[in-house]
CSV table of C-alpha atoms in Angstrom, one decimal:
chain,number,residue,atom,x,y,z
H,1,UNK,CA,-18.8,-16.2,-15.4
H,2,UNK,CA,-18.3,-15.2,-11.8
H,3,UNK,CA,-18.5,-11.5,-10.9
H,4,UNK,CA,-16.2,-9.6,-8.7
H,5,UNK,CA,-15.7,-11.7,-5.5
H,6,UNK,CA,-14.9,-10.2,-2.2
H,7,UNK,CA,-14.2,-11.8,1.1
H,8,UNK,CA,-15.0,-11.9,3.8
H,9,UNK,CA,-18.5,-10.5,3.6
H,10,UNK,CA,-18.3,-9.4,7.2
H,11,UNK,CA,-15.2,-8.7,9.3
H,12,UNK,CA,-15.2,-7.8,12.9
H,13,UNK,CA,-12.0,-6.4,14.5
H,14,UNK,CA,-11.1,-4.8,17.8
H,15,UNK,CA,-9.3,-1.5,17.9
H,16,UNK,CA,-5.7,-1.9,17.1
H,17,UNK,CA,-6.0,-5.1,15.1
H,18,UNK,CA,-5.3,-5.5,11.4
H,19,UNK,CA,-8.0,-6.0,8.7
H,20,UNK,CA,-7.3,-7.7,5.4
H,21,UNK,CA,-9.9,-7.5,2.7
H,22,UNK,CA,-9.7,-9.5,-0.4
H,23,UNK,CA,-10.9,-8.9,-3.9
H,24,UNK,CA,-10.8,-11.2,-7.0
H,25,UNK,CA,-11.8,-9.2,-10.1
H,26,UNK,CA,-13.9,-10.6,-12.9
H,27,UNK,CA,-12.2,-13.1,-15.1
H,28,UNK,CA,-10.0,-11.3,-17.6
H,29,UNK,CA,-10.1,-8.0,-15.8
H,30,UNK,CA,-6.8,-6.5,-14.7
H,31,UNK,CA,-7.9,-3.2,-13.4
H,32,UNK,CA,-9.1,-3.0,-9.7
H,33,UNK,CA,-10.5,-0.2,-7.8
H,34,UNK,CA,-11.3,0.1,-4.1
H,35,UNK,CA,-14.1,2.3,-2.7
H,36,UNK,CA,-15.4,2.9,0.8
H,37,UNK,CA,-18.9,3.6,1.8
H,38,UNK,CA,-20.0,5.1,5.1
H,39,UNK,CA,-23.6,4.6,6.2
H,40,UNK,CA,-26.1,6.7,4.2
H,41,UNK,CA,-23.4,8.0,1.9
H,42,UNK,CA,-22.2,7.3,-1.6
H,43,UNK,CA,-19.1,5.4,-2.3
H,44,UNK,CA,-15.7,7.2,-2.2
H,45,UNK,CA,-12.8,6.3,-4.3
H,46,UNK,CA,-9.7,5.0,-2.5
H,47,UNK,CA,-7.2,3.4,-4.9
H,48,UNK,CA,-6.8,2.1,-8.4
H,49,UNK,CA,-4.4,-0.8,-9.1
H,50,UNK,CA,-3.2,-2.8,-12.0
H,51,UNK,CA,-1.3,-6.1,-11.6
H,52,UNK,CA,1.7,-5.4,-9.4
H,53,UNK,CA,1.2,-1.6,-9.6
H,54,UNK,CA,-0.5,1.0,-7.6
H,55,UNK,CA,-1.6,3.6,-10.2
H,56,UNK,CA,-3.6,6.1,-8.2
H,57,UNK,CA,-3.9,6.1,-4.4
H,58,UNK,CA,-5.2,9.6,-4.0
H,59,UNK,CA,-8.2,8.5,-2.0
H,60,UNK,CA,-6.3,6.4,0.5
H,61,UNK,CA,-5.6,7.7,4.0
H,62,UNK,CA,-1.9,8.5,4.3
H,63,UNK,CA,-1.4,6.2,7.3
H,64,UNK,CA,-2.4,2.6,8.2
H,65,UNK,CA,-4.0,1.9,4.8
H,66,UNK,CA,-2.3,0.0,2.0
H,67,UNK,CA,-3.3,-2.0,-1.1
H,68,UNK,CA,-1.7,-4.4,-3.4
H,69,UNK,CA,-2.6,-6.4,-6.5
H,70,UNK,CA,0.0,-9.1,-6.9
H,71,UNK,CA,0.8,-11.0,-10.1
H,72,UNK,CA,-1.0,-14.0,-8.7
H,73,UNK,CA,-3.9,-13.9,-6.4
H,74,UNK,CA,-6.5,-11.4,-5.3
H,75,UNK,CA,-6.1,-7.7,-4.6
H,76,UNK,CA,-5.7,-7.0,-0.8
H,77,UNK,CA,-6.8,-3.9,1.0
H,78,UNK,CA,-5.0,-3.8,4.4
H,79,UNK,CA,-5.8,-1.6,7.3
H,80,UNK,CA,-3.4,-1.7,10.2
H,81,UNK,CA,-4.3,-0.7,13.8
H,82,UNK,CA,-7.9,-0.2,13.0
H,83,UNK,CA,-10.0,2.4,14.7
H,84,UNK,CA,-13.8,2.8,15.1
H,85,UNK,CA,-13.8,5.3,12.3
H,86,UNK,CA,-12.7,2.6,9.8
H,87,UNK,CA,-16.0,0.9,10.2
H,88,UNK,CA,-17.6,1.0,6.8
H,89,UNK,CA,-18.4,-1.1,3.7
H,90,UNK,CA,-15.5,-1.6,1.4
H,91,UNK,CA,-16.2,-2.3,-2.2
H,92,UNK,CA,-14.0,-3.5,-4.9
H,93,UNK,CA,-14.6,-3.0,-8.6
H,94,UNK,CA,-12.9,-4.2,-11.7
H,95,UNK,CA,-12.9,-3.2,-15.3
H,96,UNK,CA,-11.7,-4.9,-18.5
H,97,UNK,CA,-9.9,-1.9,-19.9
H,98,UNK,CA,-8.8,1.4,-18.6
H,99,UNK,CA,-10.3,4.3,-20.4
H,100,UNK,CA,-13.2,6.8,-20.7
H,101,UNK,CA,-16.6,5.3,-20.2
H,102,UNK,CA,-15.2,2.0,-19.2
H,103,UNK,CA,-17.8,0.2,-17.0
H,104,UNK,CA,-16.9,-0.8,-13.5
H,105,UNK,CA,-18.3,-3.9,-12.0
H,106,UNK,CA,-18.6,-4.0,-8.3
H,107,UNK,CA,-18.4,-6.8,-5.8
H,108,UNK,CA,-20.8,-7.3,-2.9
H,109,UNK,CA,-18.4,-5.6,-0.5
H,110,UNK,CA,-16.9,-6.3,2.9
H,111,UNK,CA,-18.6,-4.8,5.9
H,112,UNK,CA,-15.9,-4.0,8.4
H,113,UNK,CA,-17.0,-3.4,12.0
H,114,UNK,CA,-14.5,-2.2,14.6
H,115,UNK,CA,-15.4,-2.8,18.2
N,1,UNK,CA,-33.8,20.6,18.0
N,2,UNK,CA,-32.4,19.7,14.6
N,3,UNK,CA,-31.2,16.2,14.2
N,4,UNK,CA,-27.6,15.6,13.2
N,5,UNK,CA,-26.6,13.2,10.4
N,6,UNK,CA,-27.4,12.4,6.9
N,7,UNK,CA,-30.9,11.4,5.7
N,8,UNK,CA,-31.1,10.1,2.2
N,9,UNK,CA,-33.9,11.4,0.0
N,10,UNK,CA,-36.7,9.0,-0.4
N,11,UNK,CA,-39.2,8.3,-3.1
N,12,UNK,CA,-42.2,6.0,-2.6
N,13,UNK,CA,-44.3,4.9,-5.5
N,14,UNK,CA,-47.0,2.4,-6.3
N,15,UNK,CA,-46.2,-0.6,-8.4
N,16,UNK,CA,-46.8,0.3,-12.1
N,17,UNK,CA,-46.2,4.0,-11.6
N,18,UNK,CA,-43.3,5.7,-13.3
N,19,UNK,CA,-40.4,6.9,-11.0
N,20,UNK,CA,-38.1,9.9,-11.5
N,21,UNK,CA,-35.0,10.1,-9.4
N,22,UNK,CA,-32.9,13.3,-9.6
N,23,UNK,CA,-29.3,14.1,-9.0
N,24,UNK,CA,-27.4,17.3,-9.0
N,25,UNK,CA,-23.8,16.8,-9.9
N,26,UNK,CA,-21.0,19.1,-8.8
N,27,UNK,CA,-18.2,19.2,-11.4
N,28,UNK,CA,-19.0,21.1,-14.6
N,29,UNK,CA,-16.0,19.3,-16.2
N,30,UNK,CA,-17.6,15.9,-15.7
N,31,UNK,CA,-18.3,14.2,-19.1
N,32,UNK,CA,-19.5,10.8,-18.1
N,33,UNK,CA,-22.4,9.9,-15.9
N,34,UNK,CA,-23.7,6.6,-14.5
N,35,UNK,CA,-26.7,5.4,-12.5
N,36,UNK,CA,-26.2,2.6,-10.1
N,37,UNK,CA,-28.7,0.5,-8.1
N,38,UNK,CA,-27.7,-0.8,-4.8
N,39,UNK,CA,-29.8,-3.3,-2.9
N,40,UNK,CA,-29.3,-4.0,0.7
N,41,UNK,CA,-26.1,-5.9,1.4
N,42,UNK,CA,-25.0,-5.8,-2.2
N,43,UNK,CA,-22.6,-3.7,-4.3
N,44,UNK,CA,-23.7,-1.1,-6.8
N,45,UNK,CA,-25.1,-2.5,-10.0
N,46,UNK,CA,-24.8,-0.7,-13.2
N,47,UNK,CA,-28.1,0.5,-14.7
N,48,UNK,CA,-27.3,3.0,-17.5
N,49,UNK,CA,-24.7,5.6,-18.5
N,50,UNK,CA,-24.6,8.7,-20.6
N,51,UNK,CA,-21.8,10.9,-22.0
N,52,UNK,CA,-21.9,14.6,-21.9
N,53,UNK,CA,-22.4,14.9,-25.7
N,54,UNK,CA,-25.9,13.4,-25.2
N,55,UNK,CA,-28.9,14.7,-23.3
N,56,UNK,CA,-31.0,11.5,-23.3
N,57,UNK,CA,-30.4,7.8,-23.4
N,58,UNK,CA,-32.8,5.0,-23.1
N,59,UNK,CA,-32.5,1.5,-21.9
N,60,UNK,CA,-34.9,-1.2,-21.0
N,61,UNK,CA,-37.6,0.5,-18.8
N,62,UNK,CA,-35.0,3.2,-17.9
N,63,UNK,CA,-34.2,6.6,-19.3
N,64,UNK,CA,-31.4,9.0,-18.3
N,65,UNK,CA,-31.7,12.7,-18.9
N,66,UNK,CA,-28.8,15.0,-18.7
N,67,UNK,CA,-29.0,18.8,-18.4
N,68,UNK,CA,-25.5,20.2,-18.4
N,69,UNK,CA,-26.7,23.8,-18.1
N,70,UNK,CA,-28.0,23.2,-14.6
N,71,UNK,CA,-25.8,20.2,-13.9
N,72,UNK,CA,-28.7,17.9,-13.4
N,73,UNK,CA,-29.2,14.2,-14.1
N,74,UNK,CA,-32.3,12.2,-13.8
N,75,UNK,CA,-33.3,8.5,-14.0
N,76,UNK,CA,-36.7,7.6,-15.1
N,77,UNK,CA,-38.0,4.1,-14.4
N,78,UNK,CA,-41.1,3.1,-16.3
N,79,UNK,CA,-43.7,0.8,-14.8
N,80,UNK,CA,-41.9,0.5,-11.5
N,81,UNK,CA,-41.8,-2.9,-9.9
N,82,UNK,CA,-41.2,-4.0,-6.3
N,83,UNK,CA,-37.9,-5.4,-7.4
N,84,UNK,CA,-36.8,-1.9,-8.3
N,85,UNK,CA,-36.8,-1.0,-4.6
N,86,UNK,CA,-33.2,-0.1,-3.7
N,87,UNK,CA,-30.9,2.9,-3.2
N,88,UNK,CA,-30.0,4.6,-6.5
N,89,UNK,CA,-26.8,6.5,-6.9
N,90,UNK,CA,-25.6,8.8,-9.7
N,91,UNK,CA,-21.9,8.9,-10.3
N,92,UNK,CA,-19.8,11.3,-12.4
N,93,UNK,CA,-16.4,11.1,-14.0
N,94,UNK,CA,-14.2,13.7,-15.7
N,95,UNK,CA,-12.3,11.6,-18.2
N,96,UNK,CA,-10.5,14.7,-19.4
N,97,UNK,CA,-8.8,15.3,-16.0
N,98,UNK,CA,-5.9,13.4,-17.4
N,99,UNK,CA,-3.6,11.0,-15.6
N,100,UNK,CA,-5.6,8.4,-13.8
N,101,UNK,CA,-9.0,9.9,-13.8
N,102,UNK,CA,-10.8,7.0,-15.5
N,103,UNK,CA,-12.5,4.7,-13.0
N,104,UNK,CA,-12.3,7.4,-10.3
N,105,UNK,CA,-16.0,8.0,-9.9
N,106,UNK,CA,-17.6,10.6,-7.7
N,107,UNK,CA,-20.8,9.3,-6.2
N,108,UNK,CA,-23.8,11.3,-5.1
N,109,UNK,CA,-25.6,10.7,-1.8
N,110,UNK,CA,-28.2,8.3,-3.1
N,111,UNK,CA,-32.0,8.1,-3.2
N,112,UNK,CA,-34.0,5.4,-1.5
N,113,UNK,CA,-36.8,4.1,-3.8
N,114,UNK,CA,-39.6,2.1,-2.2
N,115,UNK,CA,-42.1,0.5,-4.5
N,116,UNK,CA,-45.4,-0.6,-2.9
N,117,UNK,CA,-47.3,-3.5,-4.4
């Protein structure tokens, strides 16, 4: 039973390029969450998605960032025109249900480096 | 002069000792708390959780204590092993915030635990 799969593990982009981060939730999970972690900090919530729907994007920067979770395929976090400040580890989590005390299972993350 | 930047709290213990990692949470309305372990290059791994209607919960070698009066959470690890070396994060959630609050965890800064053989 594979866990949450994220790819790529490491992504290097130059300023102005686009970054696409992929996340496949655990089998049977239809709730996906994206978090960002800066060095020596805790994770910070970005967005919560269900299949084909963005439910809560209150943690997403207003510009350049977008997320989707299509009916088929992985969830995608897309960052357009990356800047150095976007360099961080991006983690995806999934849960089986959506409700109080529901456990989140995290992937190993994508480390984005912007040159 | 003073250095700029964040420095995570650290805890160094000898193998076999008990470890206590502390966390002060911010939101008095939070009612669900989780401890995560994060090893280098990996995502957070669930350790144990506790709801606000409890003050203690035990797992295998781990115990979480919750003091709502002072908004304090602690993780106790018994007979610490080298494999326990990692960064430990507490996270909180207010499931009564309504709307889409579930799954929107607020993480603490983290504590680096180093276990010496």
